[in-house]
Coordinates of C-alpha atoms in Angstrom, one line a residue:
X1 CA 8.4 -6.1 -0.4
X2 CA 6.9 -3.3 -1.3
X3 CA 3.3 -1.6 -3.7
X4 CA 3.9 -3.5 -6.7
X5 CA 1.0 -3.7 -9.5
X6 CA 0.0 -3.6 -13.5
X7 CA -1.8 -0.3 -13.5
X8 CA -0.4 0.3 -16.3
X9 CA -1.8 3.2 -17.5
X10 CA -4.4 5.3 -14.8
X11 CA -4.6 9.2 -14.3
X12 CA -4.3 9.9 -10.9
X13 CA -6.0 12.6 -9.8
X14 CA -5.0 14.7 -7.2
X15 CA -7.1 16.3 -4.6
X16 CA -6.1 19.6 -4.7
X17 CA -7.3 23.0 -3.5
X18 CA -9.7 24.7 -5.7
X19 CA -7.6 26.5 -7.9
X20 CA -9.6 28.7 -9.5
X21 CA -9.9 31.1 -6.2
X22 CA -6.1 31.5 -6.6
X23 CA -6.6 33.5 -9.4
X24 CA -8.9 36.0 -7.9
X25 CA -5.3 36.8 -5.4
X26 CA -4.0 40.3 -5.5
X27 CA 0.2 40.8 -6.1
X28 CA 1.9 38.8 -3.4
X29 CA 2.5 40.7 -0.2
X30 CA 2.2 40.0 3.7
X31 CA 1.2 36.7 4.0
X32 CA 1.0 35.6 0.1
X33 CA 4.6 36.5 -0.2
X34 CA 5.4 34.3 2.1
X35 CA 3.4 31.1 0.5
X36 CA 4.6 31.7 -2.3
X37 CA 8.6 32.0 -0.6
X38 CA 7.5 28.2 0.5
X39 CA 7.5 29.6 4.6
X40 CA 4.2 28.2 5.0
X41 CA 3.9 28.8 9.0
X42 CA 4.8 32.6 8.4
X43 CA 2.2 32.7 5.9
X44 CA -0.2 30.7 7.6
X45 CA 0.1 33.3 10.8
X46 CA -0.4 36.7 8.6
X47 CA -2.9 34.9 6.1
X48 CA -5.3 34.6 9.0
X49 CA -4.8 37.9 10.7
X50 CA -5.7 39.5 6.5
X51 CA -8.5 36.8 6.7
X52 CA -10.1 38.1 10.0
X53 CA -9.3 41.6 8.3
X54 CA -11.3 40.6 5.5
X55 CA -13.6 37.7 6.2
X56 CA -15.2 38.0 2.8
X57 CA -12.3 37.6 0.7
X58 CA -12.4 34.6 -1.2
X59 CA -8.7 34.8 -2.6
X60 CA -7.0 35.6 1.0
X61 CA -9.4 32.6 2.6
X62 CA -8.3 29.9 -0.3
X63 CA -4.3 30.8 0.1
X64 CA -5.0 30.4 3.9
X65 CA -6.1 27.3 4.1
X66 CA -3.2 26.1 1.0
X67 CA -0.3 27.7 3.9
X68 CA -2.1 25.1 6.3
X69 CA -2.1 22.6 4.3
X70 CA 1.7 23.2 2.7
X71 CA 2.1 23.2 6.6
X72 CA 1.3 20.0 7.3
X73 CA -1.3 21.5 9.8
X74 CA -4.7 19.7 8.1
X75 CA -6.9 19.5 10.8
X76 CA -6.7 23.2 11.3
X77 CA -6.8 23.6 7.4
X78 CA -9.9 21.5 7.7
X79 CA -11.3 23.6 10.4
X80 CA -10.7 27.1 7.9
X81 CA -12.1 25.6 4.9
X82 CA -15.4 25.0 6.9
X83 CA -15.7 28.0 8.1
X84 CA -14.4 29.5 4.6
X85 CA -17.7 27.7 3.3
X86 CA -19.9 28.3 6.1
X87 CA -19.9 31.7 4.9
X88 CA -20.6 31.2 1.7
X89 CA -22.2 27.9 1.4
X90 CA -23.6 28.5 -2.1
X91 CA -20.0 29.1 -3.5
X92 CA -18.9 25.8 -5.0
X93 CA -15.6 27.0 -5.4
X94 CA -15.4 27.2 -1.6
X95 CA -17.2 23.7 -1.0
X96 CA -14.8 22.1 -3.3
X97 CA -12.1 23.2 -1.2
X98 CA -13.8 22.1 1.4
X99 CA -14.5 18.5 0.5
X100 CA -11.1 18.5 -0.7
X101 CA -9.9 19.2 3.2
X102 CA -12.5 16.5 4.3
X103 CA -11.2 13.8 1.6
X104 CA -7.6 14.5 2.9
X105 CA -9.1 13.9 6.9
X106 CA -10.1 10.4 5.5
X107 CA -13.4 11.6 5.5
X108 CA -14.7 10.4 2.3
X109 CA -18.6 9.9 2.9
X110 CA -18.8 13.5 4.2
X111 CA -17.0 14.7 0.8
X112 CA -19.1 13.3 -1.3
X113 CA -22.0 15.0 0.7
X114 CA -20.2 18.6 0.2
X115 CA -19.5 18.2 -3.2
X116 CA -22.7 16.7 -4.5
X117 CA -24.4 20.3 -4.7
X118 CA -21.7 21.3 -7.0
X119 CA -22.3 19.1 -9.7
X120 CA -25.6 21.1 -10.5
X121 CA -23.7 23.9 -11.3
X122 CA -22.6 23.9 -14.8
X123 CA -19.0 25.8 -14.9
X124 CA -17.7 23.5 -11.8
X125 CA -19.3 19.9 -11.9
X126 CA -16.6 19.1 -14.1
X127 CA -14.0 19.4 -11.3
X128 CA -16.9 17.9 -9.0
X129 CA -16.8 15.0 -10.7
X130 CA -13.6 13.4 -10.8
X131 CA -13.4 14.3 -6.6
X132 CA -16.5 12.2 -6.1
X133 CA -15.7 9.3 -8.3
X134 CA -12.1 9.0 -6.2
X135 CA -13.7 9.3 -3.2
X136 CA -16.4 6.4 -3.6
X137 CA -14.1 4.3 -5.0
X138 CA -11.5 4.9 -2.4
X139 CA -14.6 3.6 -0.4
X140 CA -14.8 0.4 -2.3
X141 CA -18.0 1.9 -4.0
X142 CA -17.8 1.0 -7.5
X143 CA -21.8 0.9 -8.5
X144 CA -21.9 4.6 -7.0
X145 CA -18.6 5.2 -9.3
X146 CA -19.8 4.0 -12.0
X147 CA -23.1 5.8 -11.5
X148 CA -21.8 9.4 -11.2
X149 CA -20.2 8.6 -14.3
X150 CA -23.2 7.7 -16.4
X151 CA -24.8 10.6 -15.2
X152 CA -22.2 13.0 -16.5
X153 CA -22.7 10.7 -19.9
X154 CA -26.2 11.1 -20.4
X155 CA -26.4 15.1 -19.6
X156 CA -23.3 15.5 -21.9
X157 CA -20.3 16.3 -20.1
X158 CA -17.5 15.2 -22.5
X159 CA -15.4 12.4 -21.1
X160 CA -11.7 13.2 -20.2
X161 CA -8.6 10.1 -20.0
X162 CA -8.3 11.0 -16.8
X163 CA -12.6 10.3 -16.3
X164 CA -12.3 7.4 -18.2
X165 CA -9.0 5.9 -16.3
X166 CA -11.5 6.0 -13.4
X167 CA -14.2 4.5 -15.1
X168 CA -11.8 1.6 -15.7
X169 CA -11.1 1.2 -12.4
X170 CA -14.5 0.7 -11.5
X171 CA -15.5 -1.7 -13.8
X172 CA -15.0 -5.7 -13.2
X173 CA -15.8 -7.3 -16.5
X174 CA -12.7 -7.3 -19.3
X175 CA -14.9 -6.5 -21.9
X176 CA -16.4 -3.7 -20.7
X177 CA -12.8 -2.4 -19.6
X178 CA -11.5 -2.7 -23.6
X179 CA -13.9 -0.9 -25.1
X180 CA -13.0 1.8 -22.2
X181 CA -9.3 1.8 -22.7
X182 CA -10.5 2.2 -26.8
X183 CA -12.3 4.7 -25.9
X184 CA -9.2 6.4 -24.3
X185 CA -7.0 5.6 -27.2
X186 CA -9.7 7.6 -29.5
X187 CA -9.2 10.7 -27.3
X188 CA -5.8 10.5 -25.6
X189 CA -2.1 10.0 -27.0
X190 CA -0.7 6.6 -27.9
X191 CA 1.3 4.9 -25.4
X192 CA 3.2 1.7 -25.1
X193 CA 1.1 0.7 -21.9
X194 CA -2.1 1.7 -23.0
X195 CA -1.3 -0.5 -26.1
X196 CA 0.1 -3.4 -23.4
X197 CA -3.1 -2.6 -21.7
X198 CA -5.3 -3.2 -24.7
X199 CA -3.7 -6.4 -25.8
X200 CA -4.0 -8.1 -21.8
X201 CA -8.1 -7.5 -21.7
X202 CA -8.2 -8.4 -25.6
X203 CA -6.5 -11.7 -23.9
X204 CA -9.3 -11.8 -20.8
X205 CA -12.3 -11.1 -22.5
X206 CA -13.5 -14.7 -23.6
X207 CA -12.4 -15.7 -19.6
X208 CA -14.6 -13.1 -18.0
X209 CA -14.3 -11.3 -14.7
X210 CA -12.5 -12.6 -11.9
X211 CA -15.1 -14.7 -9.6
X212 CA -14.8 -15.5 -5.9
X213 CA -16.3 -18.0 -4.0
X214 CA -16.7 -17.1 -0.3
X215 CA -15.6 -19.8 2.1
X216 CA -18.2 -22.7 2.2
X217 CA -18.2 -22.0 6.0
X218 CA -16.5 -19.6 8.4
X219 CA -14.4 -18.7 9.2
X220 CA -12.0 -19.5 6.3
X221 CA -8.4 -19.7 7.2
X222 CA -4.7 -20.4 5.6
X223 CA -1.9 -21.5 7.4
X224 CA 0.8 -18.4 7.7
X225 CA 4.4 -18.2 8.5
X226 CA 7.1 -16.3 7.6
X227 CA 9.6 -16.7 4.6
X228 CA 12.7 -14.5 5.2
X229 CA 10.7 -11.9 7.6
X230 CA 7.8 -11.9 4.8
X231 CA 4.3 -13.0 6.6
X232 CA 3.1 -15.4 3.8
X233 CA 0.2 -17.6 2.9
X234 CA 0.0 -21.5 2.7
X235 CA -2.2 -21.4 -1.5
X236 CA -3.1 -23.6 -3.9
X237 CA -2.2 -22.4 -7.8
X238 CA -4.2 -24.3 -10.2
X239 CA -3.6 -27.9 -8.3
X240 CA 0.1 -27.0 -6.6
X241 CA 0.7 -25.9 -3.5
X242 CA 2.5 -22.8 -3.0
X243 CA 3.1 -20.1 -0.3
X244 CA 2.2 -16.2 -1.3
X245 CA 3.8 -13.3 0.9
X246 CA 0.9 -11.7 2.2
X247 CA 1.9 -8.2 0.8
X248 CA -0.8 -5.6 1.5
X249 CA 0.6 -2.6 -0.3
X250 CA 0.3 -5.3 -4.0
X251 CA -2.1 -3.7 -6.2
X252 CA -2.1 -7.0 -8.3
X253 CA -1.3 -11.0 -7.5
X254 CA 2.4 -11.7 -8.6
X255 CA 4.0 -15.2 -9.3
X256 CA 7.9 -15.8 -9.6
X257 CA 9.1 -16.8 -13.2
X258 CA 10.0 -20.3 -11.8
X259 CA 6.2 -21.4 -10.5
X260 CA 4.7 -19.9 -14.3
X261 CA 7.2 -21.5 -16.1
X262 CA 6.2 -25.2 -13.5
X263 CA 2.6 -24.2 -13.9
X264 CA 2.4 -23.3 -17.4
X265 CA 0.2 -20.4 -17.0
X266 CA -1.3 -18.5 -20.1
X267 CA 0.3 -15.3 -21.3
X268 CA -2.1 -12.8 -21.9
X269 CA 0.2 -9.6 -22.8
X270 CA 3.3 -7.6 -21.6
X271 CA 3.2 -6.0 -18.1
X272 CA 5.5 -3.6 -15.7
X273 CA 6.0 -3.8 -12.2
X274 CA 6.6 0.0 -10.3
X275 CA 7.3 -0.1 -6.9
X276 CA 10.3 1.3 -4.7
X277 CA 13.2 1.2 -6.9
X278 CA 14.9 4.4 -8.9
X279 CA 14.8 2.7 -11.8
X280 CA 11.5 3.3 -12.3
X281 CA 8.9 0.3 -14.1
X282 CA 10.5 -3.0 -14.3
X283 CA 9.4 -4.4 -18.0
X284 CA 7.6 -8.4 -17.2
X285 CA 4.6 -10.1 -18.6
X286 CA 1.1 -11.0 -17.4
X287 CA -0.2 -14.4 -17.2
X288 CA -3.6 -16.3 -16.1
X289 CA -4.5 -17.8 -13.1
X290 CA -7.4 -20.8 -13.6
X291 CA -7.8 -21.2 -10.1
X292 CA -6.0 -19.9 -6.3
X293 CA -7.5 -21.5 -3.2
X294 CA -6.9 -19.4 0.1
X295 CA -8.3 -19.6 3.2
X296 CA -11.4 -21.5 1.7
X297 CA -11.7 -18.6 -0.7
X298 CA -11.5 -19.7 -4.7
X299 CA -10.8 -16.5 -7.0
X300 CA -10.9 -17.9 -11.0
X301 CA -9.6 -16.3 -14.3
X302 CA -7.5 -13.9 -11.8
X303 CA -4.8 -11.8 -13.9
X304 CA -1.2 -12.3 -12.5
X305 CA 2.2 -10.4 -13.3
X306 CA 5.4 -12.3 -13.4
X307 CA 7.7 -11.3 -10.7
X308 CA 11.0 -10.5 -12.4
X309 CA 13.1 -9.6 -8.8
X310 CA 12.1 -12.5 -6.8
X311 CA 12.6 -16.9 -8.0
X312 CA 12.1 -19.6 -5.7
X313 CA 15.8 -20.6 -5.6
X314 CA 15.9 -18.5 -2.5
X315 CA 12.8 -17.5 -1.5
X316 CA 10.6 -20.5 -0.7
X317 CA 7.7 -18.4 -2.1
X318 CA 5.6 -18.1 -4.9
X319 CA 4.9 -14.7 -5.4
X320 CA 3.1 -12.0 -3.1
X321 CA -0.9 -11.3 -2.7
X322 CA -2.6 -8.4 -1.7
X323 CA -6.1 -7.5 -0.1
X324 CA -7.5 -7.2 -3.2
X325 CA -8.6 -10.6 -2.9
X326 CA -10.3 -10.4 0.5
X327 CA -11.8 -6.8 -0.2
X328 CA -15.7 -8.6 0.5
X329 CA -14.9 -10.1 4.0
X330 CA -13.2 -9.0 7.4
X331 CA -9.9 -10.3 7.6
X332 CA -8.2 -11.6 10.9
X333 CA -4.3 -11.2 10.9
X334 CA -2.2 -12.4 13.5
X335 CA 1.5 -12.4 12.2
X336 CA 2.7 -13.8 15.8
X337 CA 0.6 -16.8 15.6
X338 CA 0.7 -17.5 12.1
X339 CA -3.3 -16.5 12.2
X340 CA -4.8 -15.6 8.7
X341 CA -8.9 -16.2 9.0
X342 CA -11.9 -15.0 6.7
X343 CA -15.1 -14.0 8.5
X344 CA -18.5 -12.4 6.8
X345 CA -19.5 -8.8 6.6
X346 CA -20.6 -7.4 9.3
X347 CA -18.5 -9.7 11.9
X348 CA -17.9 -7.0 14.8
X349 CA -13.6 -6.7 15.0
X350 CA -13.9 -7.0 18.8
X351 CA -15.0 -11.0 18.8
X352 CA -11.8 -11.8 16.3
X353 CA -10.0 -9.8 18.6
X354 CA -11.0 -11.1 21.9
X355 CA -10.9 -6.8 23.5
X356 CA -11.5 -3.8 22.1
X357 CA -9.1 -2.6 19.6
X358 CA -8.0 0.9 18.2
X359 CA -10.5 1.3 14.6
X360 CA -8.7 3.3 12.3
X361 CA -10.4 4.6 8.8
X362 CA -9.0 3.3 5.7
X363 CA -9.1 4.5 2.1
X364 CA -8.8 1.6 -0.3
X365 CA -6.6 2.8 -4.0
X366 CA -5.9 0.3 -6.7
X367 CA -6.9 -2.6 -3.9
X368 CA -4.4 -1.2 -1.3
X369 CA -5.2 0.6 2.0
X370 CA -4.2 3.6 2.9
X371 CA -4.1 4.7 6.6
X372 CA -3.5 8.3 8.4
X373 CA 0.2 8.5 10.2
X374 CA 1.0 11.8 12.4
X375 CA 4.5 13.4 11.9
X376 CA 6.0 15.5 14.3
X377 CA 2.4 16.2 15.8
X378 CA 1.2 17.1 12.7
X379 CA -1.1 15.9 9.9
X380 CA -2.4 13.0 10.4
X381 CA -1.5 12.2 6.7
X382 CA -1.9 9.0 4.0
X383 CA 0.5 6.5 4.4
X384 CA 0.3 3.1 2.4
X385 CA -0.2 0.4 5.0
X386 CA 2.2 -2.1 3.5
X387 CA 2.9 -5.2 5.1
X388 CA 5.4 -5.8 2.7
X389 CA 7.4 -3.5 3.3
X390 CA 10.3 -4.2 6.3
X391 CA 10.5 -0.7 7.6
X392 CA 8.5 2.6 7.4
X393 CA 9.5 4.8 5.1
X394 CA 8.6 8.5 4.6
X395 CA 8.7 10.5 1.5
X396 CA 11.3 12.9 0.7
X397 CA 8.9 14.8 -1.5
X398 CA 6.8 16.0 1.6
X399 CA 8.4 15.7 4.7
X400 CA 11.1 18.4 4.4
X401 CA 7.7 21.0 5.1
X402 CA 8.2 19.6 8.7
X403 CA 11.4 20.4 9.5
X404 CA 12.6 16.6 8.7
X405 CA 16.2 17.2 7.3
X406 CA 18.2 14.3 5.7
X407 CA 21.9 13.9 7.9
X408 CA 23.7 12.1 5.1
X409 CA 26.7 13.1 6.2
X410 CA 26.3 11.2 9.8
X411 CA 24.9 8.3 8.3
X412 CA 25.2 8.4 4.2
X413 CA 22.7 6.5 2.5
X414 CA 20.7 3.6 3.3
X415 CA 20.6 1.1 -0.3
X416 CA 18.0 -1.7 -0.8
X417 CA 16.1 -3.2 -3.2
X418 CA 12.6 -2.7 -4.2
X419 CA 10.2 -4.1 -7.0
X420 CA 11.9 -1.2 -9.4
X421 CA 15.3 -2.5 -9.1
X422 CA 17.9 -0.7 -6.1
X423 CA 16.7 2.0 -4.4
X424 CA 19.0 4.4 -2.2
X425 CA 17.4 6.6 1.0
X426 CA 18.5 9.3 3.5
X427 CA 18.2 8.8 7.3
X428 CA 16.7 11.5 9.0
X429 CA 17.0 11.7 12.8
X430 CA 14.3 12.6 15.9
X431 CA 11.6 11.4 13.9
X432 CA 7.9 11.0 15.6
X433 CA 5.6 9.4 14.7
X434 CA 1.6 8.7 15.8
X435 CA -0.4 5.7 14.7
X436 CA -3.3 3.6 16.3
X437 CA -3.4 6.4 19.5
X438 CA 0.7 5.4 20.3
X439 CA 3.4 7.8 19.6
X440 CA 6.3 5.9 18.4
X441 CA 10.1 8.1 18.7
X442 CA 12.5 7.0 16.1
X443 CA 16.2 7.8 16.7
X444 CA 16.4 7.5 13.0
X445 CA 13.7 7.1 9.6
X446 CA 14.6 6.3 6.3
X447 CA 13.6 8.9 3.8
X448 CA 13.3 8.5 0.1
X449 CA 11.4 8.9 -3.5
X450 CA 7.6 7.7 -2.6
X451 CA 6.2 7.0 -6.0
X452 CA 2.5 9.7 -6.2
X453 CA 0.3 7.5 -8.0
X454 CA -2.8 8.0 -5.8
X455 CA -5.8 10.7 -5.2
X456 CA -3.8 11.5 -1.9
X457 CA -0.3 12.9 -1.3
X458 CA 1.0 9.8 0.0
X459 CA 3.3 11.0 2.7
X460 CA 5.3 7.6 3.3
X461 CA 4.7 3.6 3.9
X462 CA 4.0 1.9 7.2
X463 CA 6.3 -1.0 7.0
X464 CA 6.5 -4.3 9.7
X465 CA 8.6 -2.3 11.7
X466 CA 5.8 -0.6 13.2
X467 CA 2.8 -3.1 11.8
X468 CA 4.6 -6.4 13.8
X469 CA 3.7 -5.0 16.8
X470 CA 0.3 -5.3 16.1
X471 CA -2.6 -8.2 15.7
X472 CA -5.4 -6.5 13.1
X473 CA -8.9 -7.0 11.5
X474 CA -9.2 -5.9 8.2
X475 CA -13.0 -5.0 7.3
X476 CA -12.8 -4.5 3.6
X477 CA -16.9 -3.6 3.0
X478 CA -16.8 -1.5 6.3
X479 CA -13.4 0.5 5.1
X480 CA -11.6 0.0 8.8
X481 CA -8.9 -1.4 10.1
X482 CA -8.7 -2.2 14.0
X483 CA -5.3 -2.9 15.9
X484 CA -4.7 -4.7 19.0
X485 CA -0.9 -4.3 20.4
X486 CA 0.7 -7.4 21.0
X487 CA 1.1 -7.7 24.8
X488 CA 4.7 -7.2 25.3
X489 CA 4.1 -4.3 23.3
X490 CA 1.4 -2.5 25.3

């Protein structure tokens, strides 16, 4: 339905504003008075009539661009934190800040460019670092990950959990993983899912990495229809046939209890599930996947969680997949047609597509994308592009700084359930919303808890309400998406 994975334990690290120009702030007044009162438009205003009062202040520039951001306004924050380092391009407090605004403008590759130089400098590459590791693996770019990283080893900079979690993330073989997540027991505190963690690649080390076999021809496809509104997958699972939902916001492959228990498969260690759900991480178990045939793809030794909401009884489906899987290929999804097809790097969206479509950036976290999503003609901000999710959601944590007020006492609450057990949300009315170049006017939007576990403020999920309209090409090695409305839709 919803982001479900075993990331069991990751620091996420949050692209924030260099804080460290904060500090050089004089006592609240004007304009800093009223950021720190939470009236970020007010301060935003009188911040930048005190900035062009004094250009050279580093303090009054860095709480200007934080009211723009608070605001919701990031492509003018974007356009102040340039300028803020244009002035003083030698400052790397002021280029982190700026590759910070870049990195939340889904503009990753030009990030990494800003925030390279810093890394020479001694007092700040440590908060240099962590930024550019995100950022290339939010562009799939583990080698470049994994390089930054060794280069911080061998010139001494200490590793931190939070380096390391990254480190993880970027590496494919099991082994290699344990004697990272050792490493982070030897520095960190003990946990119950760092120890879960241990035990599951202690279980997948003699198995190896995942492998993937490309299609022996393309394109690849499956056969797709839906199961109860879900868009899912016609698989085999070591010899049975089966039908996945094809769930794009799943960080990880999960199989109902009834198709382990048919199948037999391994169990490697305990596992939790977090997803939408108030009740937080759902306790389950991990198991092993010898082989999963899709679309003329063959993944082996792929890790699986058991699906504790979900059994076949009454869904007709095995489990859910993600893009995880397909991250090396462009992907052709037409939910209408019950089209699911593999084609090979480089194949140009427009010939799966049949006319040109509307490209959209993507940043790829844990194996799910994230898109930008306008709000009240502002932002554009993260949203999770979850096709497993029925209807777009928005996250109470952020959108009150637009003016977006829950009206529980017109509607009360909406209640469903999520991969965290039952989950309530708000309805908020007059919301608008901009994706793919169409503006889309919603009498009313659910609003609830978004669960923050990614290097963006992840400002809601793009569900099937707004994704069904829409035939798409996912190009996992070229970090795009590109959408073609539906024609009744145009």
């Amino acid at each position: 339905m919803v982001a479900g994975g075993h990331r069991y334990w990751a620091a996420t690290i949050l692209m924030a504003m260099a804080v460290s120009l904060a500090s050089q702030l004089p006592a609240p007044t004007g304009g800093l008075a009223l950021l720190k009162e939470g009236r970020f438009d007010e301060a935003a205003a009188e911040l930048g009539q005190e900035v062009r009062r004094k250009p050279d202040d580093p303090g009054l520039r860095a709480a200007w661009v934080k009211s723009l951001v608070e605001g919701g306004r990031w492509i003018e924050a974007l356009a102040a934190a340039k300028e803020t380092s244009d002035r003083a391009p030698a400052n790397p407090e002021a280029r982190l800040m700026y590759g910070d605004c870049l990195f939340l403008d889904f503009r990753a590759e030009e990030a990494l460019a800003v925030w390279r130089p810093v890394l020479q400098d001694a007092r700040w590459r440590v908060l240099a670092l962590p930024k550019m590791v995100n950022a290339a693996l939010a562009l799939g770019r583990k080698r470049e990950a994994l390089s930054l990283i060794a280069q911080a080893e061998a010139e001494g900079i200490p590793p931190t959990a939070d380096l390391l979690s990254l480190k993880m993330m970027a590496l494919d073989d099991p082994s290699a993983k344990l004697a990272v997540l050792k490493a982070i027991g030897r520095i960190g505190p003990d946990s119950q899912a760092l120890a879960d963690q241990v035990r599951l690649y202690e279980a997948l080390a003699p198995a190896g990495p995942v492998r993937i076999e490309p299609p022996a021809r393309f394109p690849g496809s499956a056969r797709m229809r839906e199961i109860y509104g879900e868009p899912s997958l016609r698989v085999t699972i070591d010899g049975k046939k089966s039908w996945l939902a094809l769930d794009t916001g799943a960080e990880s492959v999960l199989v109902n209890a009834d198709l382990a228990r048919k199948l037999r498969l391994p169990e490697l260690a305990p596992a939790s599930i977090e997803g939408w759900g108030y009740q937080g991480p759902r306790q389950s178990r991990s198991v092993l996947i010898s082989r999963l045939e899709v679309a003329g793809m063959t993944v082996t030794q792929q890790p699986a969680v058991i699906n504790v909401r979900d059994s076949e009884f009454w869904t007709n489906k095995g489990g859910y997949l993600g893009l995880s899987p397909f991250a090396g290929f462009v992907t052709y999804y037409d939910r209408r047609h019950g089209r699911f097809a593999l084609w090979p790097k480089g194949t140009p969206p427009d010939r799966l597509l049949g006319e040109k479509g509307t490209t959209l950036p993507l940043l790829w976290v844990g194996g799910v994308p994230l898109v930008q999503v306008g709000l009240q003609g502002r932002g554009p901000f993260p949203f999770l592009l979850d096709t497993g999710a029925p209807y777009t959601l928005l996250a109470s944590q952020y959108v009150p700084k637009l003016g977006i007020r829950i009206n529980s006492g017109k509607y009360g609450n909406l209640y469903g359930i999520g991969f965290s057990g039952a989950f309530s949300s708000g309805l908020a009315e007059q919301v608008t919303l901009e994706f793919a170049g169409r503006v889309f006017h919603e009498p009313v939007a659910p609003v609830t808890q978004v669960p923050q576990r990614f290097p963006l403020p992840l400002w809601g999920i793009l569900g099937r309400d707004i994704l069904n309209r829409y035939r798409m090409v996912f190009d996992g090695p070229g970090n795009t998406v590109t959408l073609v409305p539906y024609p009744d839709m145009k």
